[in-house]
Amino acid sequence: MVQNKNGKAKMKVLGIESSCDETAVAIVTDTKEILANLIFSQVDEHALYGGVVPEVAARSHMKHITALTKQAMLDANITDFSELDAVAVTAGPGLIGGVMVGAMMAKAIAAVHGLPIYAINHLEGHALMARMSNDVAFPYLLLLASGGHSQIIIVHDIGQYTCLGTTKDDAMGECFDKTAKLIGLGYPGGVMVEKMAAKCSDIDTAIKEFILPKPMLGRDNCDFSFSGLKTAVRRQVEIKQIENMSDEEKSMLCASFQHSVNLVVKDRLKNAIIQFRKIFPNMDSPSLVVSGGVAANKTLRQGLKEVATEHDFQFTAPPIELCTDNGVMIAWAGMERLLAKKPADKLDFAVVPRWPLESVV
Amino acid sequence: MSIKQHLINLNEIDMQSIATQCGKLLQKGDAILFYGDLGAGKTTFIRMLIRSMLEDDEADVPSPTFTLVQQYDTKQGEVWHFDLYRLSNPDEVIEIGFDEAINSGISLIEWPERLGGYLPKNRLDCYIDFIAGDDDMRSLRFEGHGSLEHFNIRGLNE
């Protein structure tokens, strides 16, 4: 039996995530150990950011979830589900067919073995991840930026969130994907844009040569808008005619694009930091956490570090594989709820396609 | 014959009023298919349309590129906003509730090129195009089929 330092059996939570392209199952302990972390992506790993092309079907989740769950138990060296302390599962937001597959699996395990079950909000999984991976303490400021989400959130406590800003249209990751597509860079879009931008040696010339908007810059809120930036990139590609664009020009356009995104993100976070400080005026070096797939972008990370340092915040990001969708974050969110003695959910909880983080309790 | 309507040199305010007009005319079983390049403004136009149907100018209407479909409850029926951009195989539309949407909802569909053989019989095709040399202007072309053959966006150029 797995034991912790004082000889007491460690608590173990199984987590299931199936709200989008990934089917993921993980098992974590109360001592922040990952006993199993399995993930099956319906998208080729590299296509995650690209226009290409998941088989989104609930059917696919169904095909893999049993094998993943069995393997997770083997990896964790747990022979019987009854050795678990709880089951946690994403109950939304997400593609409802997929969410349902995960929820049914979790409910079946919980029902048969009499385990408490936690219906986890997918965004809460992302929000709490850094507490496990980086020992971040409440409260903290979170930027969640992925292909489907762009939000700035104050994480007060488990089940206590304030959303300071969100996107009015496209998500940040989506904007990277579509820009890559427009410039003909293929996938994964986010990585390709970053690579191309890195080839640009003269950023000052690039931003003059390819003038792009900085949507929302200077507004006194924390919201994002990326749709217009995408259209502006399209315009530039049209003016220069993509087939005539040299790699140097493409690198300049990418650099200018990243520059715009970076300025906007820094500006939005600056406002968020001011709001955070208003609520918590006396906190020493609170954490600024970034999560979601976009957290992989180095320019963005650098920008965030700068904003954090400037305002006496501590910049933190979970390892990339825990920033993107995974089962560990769901298992951990369940563990947090278990440790906080939050009541478990009823077995007949409903899954929901839309579920704002702020309405989580 | 079907009514083809081509509206050119539309600014944002024009687009808004067309979207609102469109929203008023829609009923259960209707589908509008939106054609246009990346950045043409498909999602933006649909956002205007859905907000007018919800009678809420600020309603949260996120891009469905990642989630593939978003649903909204309106007085006229359930609105399904599809973005098929990420689909590889037309059969996948069935998995995301396409049949139900077409039969009993109001469907607004981006990237209908991905539909293959699932093209709905009763539909309004809407093409959104850029106007050369003007970033802020668009043109819209409508063409109705089946029960939407005579769909007429009235009150536009009056």
XYZ file of C-alpha atoms in Angstrom:
519
model
C 0.000 0.000 0.000
C 1.219 3.481 -0.818
C 2.013 5.335 2.373
C 3.050 8.846 3.194
C 5.834 9.900 5.554
C 4.046 9.335 8.827
C 3.042 5.863 7.747
C -0.524 6.833 7.044
C -2.030 5.610 3.783
C -2.008 8.314 1.191
C -5.299 9.525 -0.127
C -5.837 8.838 -3.809
C -8.224 10.413 -6.292
C -8.905 9.215 -9.806
C -9.611 11.984 -12.320
C -11.259 11.723 -15.736
C -11.249 14.419 -18.418
C -13.078 14.099 -21.745
C -14.500 17.515 -22.473
C -12.724 18.154 -25.761
C -10.182 16.376 -27.937
C -8.360 14.521 -25.174
C -9.432 11.493 -23.236
C -7.386 11.599 -20.057
C -7.283 9.612 -16.842
C -4.982 10.274 -13.897
C -4.510 9.355 -10.272
C -2.964 11.750 -7.757
C -2.288 11.648 -4.028
C -2.851 14.146 -1.258
C 0.942 14.473 -1.134
C 0.901 15.879 -4.673
C 2.278 12.792 -6.333
C 1.123 11.748 -9.778
C 0.647 7.965 -9.667
C -0.770 7.776 -13.183
C -1.190 10.272 -15.992
C -2.651 8.905 -19.210
C -3.788 10.900 -22.133
C -5.090 9.957 -25.520
C -5.345 12.820 -27.940
C -7.699 12.519 -30.845
C -5.650 15.166 -32.491
C -2.117 14.323 -33.364
C -0.202 16.055 -30.612
C 1.166 18.553 -33.077
C -2.191 19.324 -34.552
C -3.528 20.588 -31.257
C -3.129 24.154 -32.336
C -3.715 23.603 -35.988
C -6.690 23.672 -38.236
C -6.306 19.927 -38.419
C -8.512 17.970 -37.454
C -9.821 15.936 -34.560
C -12.257 13.155 -34.685
C -14.404 14.805 -32.097
C -16.796 12.014 -31.552
C -17.956 10.906 -28.178
C -17.477 7.538 -29.828
C -13.735 8.018 -29.768
C -13.734 8.877 -26.058
C -15.792 5.762 -25.518
C -13.327 3.660 -27.460
C -10.398 4.660 -25.271
C -11.698 5.465 -21.838
C -11.849 1.913 -20.486
C -8.331 1.032 -21.551
C -6.991 4.319 -20.189
C -8.709 3.780 -16.846
C -7.402 0.214 -16.536
C -3.902 1.350 -17.416
C -4.069 4.185 -14.896
C -4.902 1.674 -12.169
C -1.977 -0.522 -13.263
C 0.419 2.441 -13.386
C -0.660 3.494 -9.917
C -0.344 -0.066 -8.671
C -3.882 -0.047 -7.315
C -5.638 -3.370 -7.686
C -9.148 -2.384 -6.668
C -11.142 0.785 -7.196
C -12.276 0.600 -3.574
C -8.720 1.593 -2.586
C -9.417 5.025 -4.047
C -10.730 7.807 -1.825
C -12.795 9.551 -4.483
C -13.480 9.870 -8.195
C -13.396 13.255 -9.944
C -14.641 13.966 -13.428
C -15.085 16.933 -15.739
C -18.813 17.747 -15.844
C -18.439 20.761 -18.168
C -17.987 23.109 -19.875
C -17.247 21.311 -23.109
C -18.571 19.200 -25.901
C -21.469 17.504 -24.226
C -21.131 14.076 -25.860
C -17.562 13.735 -24.696
C -18.262 15.048 -21.203
C -21.056 12.511 -20.859
C -18.759 9.592 -21.659
C -16.349 10.588 -18.900
C -19.150 11.255 -16.434
C -20.795 7.885 -17.049
C -17.494 6.101 -16.481
C -16.874 8.011 -13.246
C -20.428 7.461 -12.024
C -20.192 3.739 -12.712
C -16.961 3.419 -10.724
C -18.330 5.522 -7.868
C -21.647 3.654 -7.765
C -20.158 0.163 -7.811
C -17.452 0.868 -5.258
C -19.329 3.307 -3.077
C -16.876 6.143 -3.628
C -17.602 9.849 -3.323
C -17.754 11.557 -6.711
C -16.823 15.140 -7.556
C -18.252 16.843 -10.648
C -15.426 19.181 -11.617
C -15.596 22.316 -13.718
C -12.921 21.945 -16.405
C -11.760 25.531 -15.844
C -11.419 24.899 -12.125
C -9.089 22.047 -13.014
C -6.850 24.487 -14.891
C -7.217 27.095 -12.158
C -6.059 24.848 -9.300
C -3.300 22.971 -11.163
C -0.511 25.304 -10.048
C -1.338 24.580 -6.421
C -0.248 21.022 -6.991
C 2.651 21.558 -9.402
C 4.064 24.751 -7.906
C 2.663 24.911 -4.348
C 0.938 28.211 -5.068
C -1.059 29.617 -2.125
C -4.474 31.333 -2.273
C -5.290 33.928 -3.418
C -3.609 34.361 -6.788
C -4.122 35.816 -10.226
C -4.590 33.428 -13.149
C -4.341 33.922 -16.893
C -5.994 30.978 -18.602
C -5.232 31.060 -22.322
C -5.888 28.158 -24.649
C -7.534 27.293 -27.944
C -10.940 27.612 -26.328
C -10.523 30.017 -23.417
C -8.981 33.404 -22.627
C -9.759 34.542 -19.117
C -8.178 36.452 -16.277
C -9.340 35.123 -12.941
C -8.768 35.797 -9.272
C -8.547 32.435 -7.529
C -9.638 33.233 -3.965
C -10.134 29.688 -2.759
C -11.598 26.384 -3.892
C -14.949 27.205 -5.451
C -14.367 30.935 -5.135
C -13.435 32.707 -8.326
C -13.745 36.190 -9.755
C -13.517 36.476 -13.504
C -11.917 39.868 -14.212
C -11.961 39.571 -17.975
C -12.647 37.285 -20.872
C -12.577 37.344 -24.657
C -15.328 39.087 -26.523
C -14.812 36.873 -29.572
C -11.962 34.477 -30.443
C -9.760 32.765 -27.879
C -6.059 33.594 -27.816
C -4.927 30.161 -28.970
C -7.490 30.245 -31.732
C -6.045 33.552 -32.934
C -2.567 31.990 -33.141
C -3.975 28.998 -35.058
C -5.805 31.097 -37.569
C -2.882 33.448 -38.066
C -0.636 30.470 -38.804
C -3.190 29.233 -41.269
C -3.413 32.616 -43.010
C 0.354 32.860 -43.357
C 0.471 29.275 -44.602
C 2.605 27.975 -41.748
C 0.765 24.727 -41.108
C 0.493 23.240 -37.705
C 0.888 23.361 -34.804
C -0.050 26.983 -35.382
C 1.053 28.472 -32.081
C 4.478 26.871 -32.300
C 4.905 27.698 -36.006
C 4.092 31.380 -35.477
C 6.553 31.511 -32.609
C 9.303 29.780 -34.611
C 8.755 32.033 -37.596
C 8.745 35.131 -35.417
C 12.039 34.064 -33.836
C 13.697 34.357 -37.265
C 12.926 38.072 -37.350
C 16.070 39.980 -36.448
C 14.642 43.490 -36.418
C 11.403 43.786 -34.488
C 11.267 47.582 -34.812
C 11.246 47.396 -38.594
C 8.779 44.498 -38.470
C 6.174 46.427 -36.497
C 6.502 49.392 -38.846
C 6.390 47.281 -41.973
C 3.437 45.205 -40.748
C 1.222 47.492 -38.724
C -1.297 45.490 -36.743
C -3.950 46.604 -34.248
C -3.658 46.009 -30.511
C -7.297 45.281 -29.681
C -8.470 46.529 -26.252
C -5.113 48.176 -25.470
C -5.632 51.060 -23.065
C -9.202 50.146 -22.120
C -9.764 50.211 -18.389
C -10.948 46.581 -18.144
C -9.387 43.130 -18.439
C -11.190 41.860 -21.541
C -9.685 40.526 -24.753
C -10.709 40.664 -28.397
C -8.751 38.856 -31.090
C -11.069 38.651 -34.063
C -9.970 42.007 -35.502
C -6.296 41.135 -35.161
C -6.868 37.975 -37.195
C -8.616 39.989 -39.890
C -5.769 42.516 -39.926
C -3.264 39.716 -40.494
C -5.418 38.531 -43.349
C -5.348 42.023 -44.812
C -1.552 42.165 -44.650
C -1.283 38.780 -46.320
C -3.606 40.013 -49.041
C -1.683 43.232 -49.645
C 1.682 41.475 -49.828
C 0.228 38.484 -51.674
C 1.128 35.389 -49.754
C 2.721 33.600 -52.719
C 5.136 36.497 -53.150
C 6.058 36.774 -49.494
C 9.607 35.818 -48.600
C 10.367 33.922 -45.405
C 11.848 37.140 -44.073
C 8.577 38.973 -44.622
C 6.630 36.146 -43.051
C 8.925 36.223 -40.049
C 8.368 39.968 -39.745
C 4.595 39.552 -39.906
C 4.715 36.823 -37.254
C 6.953 38.945 -35.050
C 4.634 41.918 -35.396
C 1.648 39.689 -34.599
C 3.292 38.308 -31.469
C 4.294 41.800 -30.483
C 0.649 42.902 -30.698
C -0.618 39.950 -28.670
C 2.102 40.457 -26.105
C 1.353 44.168 -25.671
C -2.332 43.431 -25.276
C -1.797 40.634 -22.767
C 0.596 42.755 -20.690
C -1.815 45.665 -20.739
C -4.781 43.502 -19.719
C -2.792 41.877 -16.926
C -1.577 45.209 -15.660
C -5.228 46.184 -15.150
C -5.940 42.841 -13.518
C -3.036 43.326 -11.139
C -4.380 46.734 -10.140
C -7.761 45.160 -9.395
C -6.144 42.323 -7.462
C -4.182 44.848 -5.378
C -7.353 46.744 -4.585
C -8.826 43.602 -3.063
C -5.599 42.388 -1.424
C -3.599 45.553 -0.700
C -1.190 44.028 1.795
C -0.125 40.802 0.128
C 3.579 40.173 -0.368
C 4.460 38.959 -3.857
C 1.238 37.224 -4.829
C 1.453 34.711 -7.665
C 0.638 35.390 -11.282
C -0.103 31.967 -12.770
C -0.445 31.240 -16.466
C -2.119 28.070 -17.697
C -3.553 26.700 -20.932
C -1.749 25.718 -24.122
C -0.759 29.288 -24.972
C 1.437 29.234 -21.852
C 3.994 27.448 -24.040
C 4.738 30.627 -26.005
C 8.097 32.003 -24.878
C 7.496 35.592 -25.940
C 4.301 35.620 -23.979
C 5.930 34.052 -20.945
C 8.673 36.666 -21.100
C 6.057 39.414 -21.288
C 4.190 37.976 -18.327
C 7.389 37.690 -16.306
C 8.086 41.360 -16.997
C 4.631 42.454 -15.864
C 4.900 40.248 -12.780
C 8.310 41.586 -11.779
C 7.271 45.171 -12.408
C 4.354 44.818 -10.006
C 6.015 42.618 -7.399
C 4.167 39.479 -8.432
C 5.691 36.023 -8.603
C 5.404 34.530 -12.118
C 4.480 30.842 -12.095
C 3.439 28.293 -14.694
C 2.782 24.575 -14.352
C 4.871 22.348 -16.647
C 3.492 22.559 -20.189
C 1.991 19.056 -20.149
C -0.069 20.114 -17.135
C -1.043 23.429 -18.770
C -2.798 21.725 -21.654
C -5.859 19.549 -21.014
C -5.038 16.566 -18.813
C -6.494 14.245 -16.200
C -4.158 15.250 -13.392
C -5.798 18.653 -13.001
C -9.225 17.040 -12.647
C -7.969 14.467 -10.143
C -6.241 17.262 -8.223
C -9.321 19.492 -8.209
C -11.185 16.527 -6.750
C -8.453 16.037 -4.173
C -8.628 19.719 -3.201
C -12.366 19.363 -2.643
C -11.892 16.168 -0.681
C -9.196 17.732 1.523
C -11.326 20.833 2.050
C -14.150 18.509 3.131
C -16.454 19.853 0.440
C -19.546 17.699 0.081
C -19.342 15.182 -2.742
C -21.803 15.463 -5.630
C -24.845 13.286 -6.054
C -24.545 10.413 -8.484
C -27.233 11.896 -10.693
C -25.437 15.201 -11.335
C -26.017 16.590 -14.818
C -23.276 17.444 -17.290
C -23.399 20.918 -18.799
C -22.008 22.383 -22.031
C -21.680 25.850 -20.500
C -20.569 26.473 -16.952
C -18.891 29.758 -16.032
C -16.164 29.299 -13.425
C -17.702 32.013 -11.261
C -20.811 29.913 -10.702
C -18.777 27.039 -9.241
C -19.268 26.654 -5.490
C -36.771 30.339 -58.804
C -34.795 31.208 -55.742
C -34.260 34.780 -54.787
C -30.664 35.844 -54.962
C -29.811 38.981 -53.133
C -26.477 40.695 -53.359
C -25.817 43.534 -50.980
C -22.602 45.444 -51.367
C -20.589 48.090 -49.554
C -21.933 47.231 -46.146
C -20.418 48.805 -43.082
C -20.752 47.504 -39.550
C -24.051 49.275 -38.972
C -25.497 47.828 -42.177
C -24.332 44.371 -41.159
C -25.962 44.853 -37.785
C -29.309 45.777 -39.285
C -29.180 42.874 -41.753
C -28.332 40.482 -38.925
C -31.252 41.776 -36.858
C -33.597 41.496 -39.832
C -32.377 37.991 -40.525
C -32.930 37.012 -36.908
C -36.564 38.145 -37.002
C -37.339 35.933 -39.989
C -35.840 32.694 -38.716
C -37.939 29.824 -37.430
C -37.440 26.240 -36.317
C -35.995 24.040 -39.037
C -34.171 26.896 -40.769
C -30.481 26.749 -41.513
C -28.162 29.489 -42.709
C -24.833 28.383 -44.162
C -22.080 30.981 -44.012
C -19.358 30.964 -46.628
C -16.337 33.249 -46.481
C -12.585 33.293 -45.911
C -10.900 33.289 -42.548
C -11.400 36.775 -41.127
C -14.305 37.663 -43.413
C -16.549 38.175 -40.419
C -18.735 35.056 -40.304
C -18.596 34.734 -36.529
C -19.016 38.474 -36.074
C -22.152 38.501 -38.226
C -23.581 35.463 -36.461
C -22.831 37.063 -33.081
C -24.904 40.087 -34.145
C -27.680 37.751 -35.274
C -27.744 35.680 -32.076
C -27.580 38.748 -29.847
C -30.553 40.242 -31.666
C -32.496 37.011 -31.215
C -31.590 36.918 -27.535
C -32.523 40.595 -27.282
C -29.275 41.137 -25.418
C -26.561 43.313 -26.988
C -23.979 42.079 -24.538
C -24.757 38.351 -24.607
C -21.700 36.136 -24.513
C -21.390 34.548 -27.968
C -17.954 32.943 -28.103
C -16.346 31.569 -31.246
C -17.335 27.918 -31.551
C -14.153 26.942 -33.392
C -12.865 24.986 -30.417
C -16.129 23.571 -29.103
C -17.568 22.971 -32.614
C -21.055 23.991 -31.524
C -22.690 26.399 -29.086
C -26.384 26.434 -28.287
C -28.673 29.318 -27.336
C -32.268 29.339 -26.133
C -34.250 32.025 -27.912
C -37.949 32.828 -28.097
C -37.992 31.507 -31.658
C -36.400 28.192 -30.732
C -33.039 26.723 -29.957
C -30.225 28.257 -31.996
C -27.265 26.024 -32.840
C -24.101 27.846 -33.860
C -21.781 25.399 -35.609
C -18.178 25.898 -36.683
C -17.139 22.901 -38.755
C -13.638 24.230 -39.417
C -11.952 21.465 -37.433
C -13.897 18.551 -38.851
C -12.107 16.079 -41.077
C -15.003 13.872 -42.071
C -18.602 14.919 -42.754
C -19.873 11.965 -40.686
C -18.581 13.724 -37.592
C -21.369 16.300 -37.797
C -23.816 13.637 -36.706
C -21.865 13.233 -33.469
C -22.341 16.864 -32.554
C -26.111 16.886 -32.882
C -26.479 18.073 -36.455
C -29.647 16.044 -37.177
C -31.414 17.391 -34.126
C -30.395 20.928 -34.994
C -31.604 20.686 -38.574
C -34.900 19.034 -37.628
C -35.953 21.044 -34.626
C -33.603 23.971 -34.158
C -32.307 27.013 -35.985
C -28.866 26.246 -37.392
C -26.187 28.818 -38.148
C -23.284 27.036 -39.776
C -19.739 28.227 -40.422
C -17.506 26.299 -42.834
C -20.425 24.383 -44.437
C -17.894 23.180 -47.059
C -17.183 20.414 -44.540
C -20.756 19.101 -44.680
C -20.323 16.925 -47.765
C -23.540 14.971 -48.321
C -25.216 16.397 -45.224
C -26.074 19.712 -46.902
C -29.574 20.533 -45.616
C -32.290 20.736 -48.251
C -33.922 23.780 -46.706
C -31.222 26.323 -46.342
C -30.100 29.857 -46.956
C -26.592 30.219 -48.319
C -24.859 33.398 -47.223
C -21.556 34.463 -48.743
C -19.528 37.101 -46.908
C -16.892 38.792 -49.044
C -14.294 41.487 -48.588
C -14.479 44.666 -50.643
C -11.147 45.284 -52.340
C -9.366 48.281 -50.902
C -11.620 48.817 -47.905
C -10.944 46.960 -44.682
C -14.219 47.819 -43.039
C -16.667 47.038 -45.805
C -18.179 43.698 -46.742
C -20.602 42.363 -49.283
C -23.277 39.750 -48.577
C -24.876 37.380 -51.029
C -27.920 35.332 -50.091
C -29.384 32.406 -51.955
C -32.268 30.344 -50.599
C -33.042 26.686 -51.247
C -36.002 24.425 -50.446
C -38.422 26.016 -48.035
C -36.081 28.992 -47.787
C -36.136 29.534 -51.545
C -38.166 32.695 -51.128
C -36.438 33.953 -48.019
C -36.259 37.654 -48.554
C -34.166 39.976 -46.465
C -36.507 42.904 -46.738
C -36.036 46.409 -45.624
C -32.412 46.607 -46.558
C -32.027 49.136 -49.258
C -35.277 50.890 -48.711
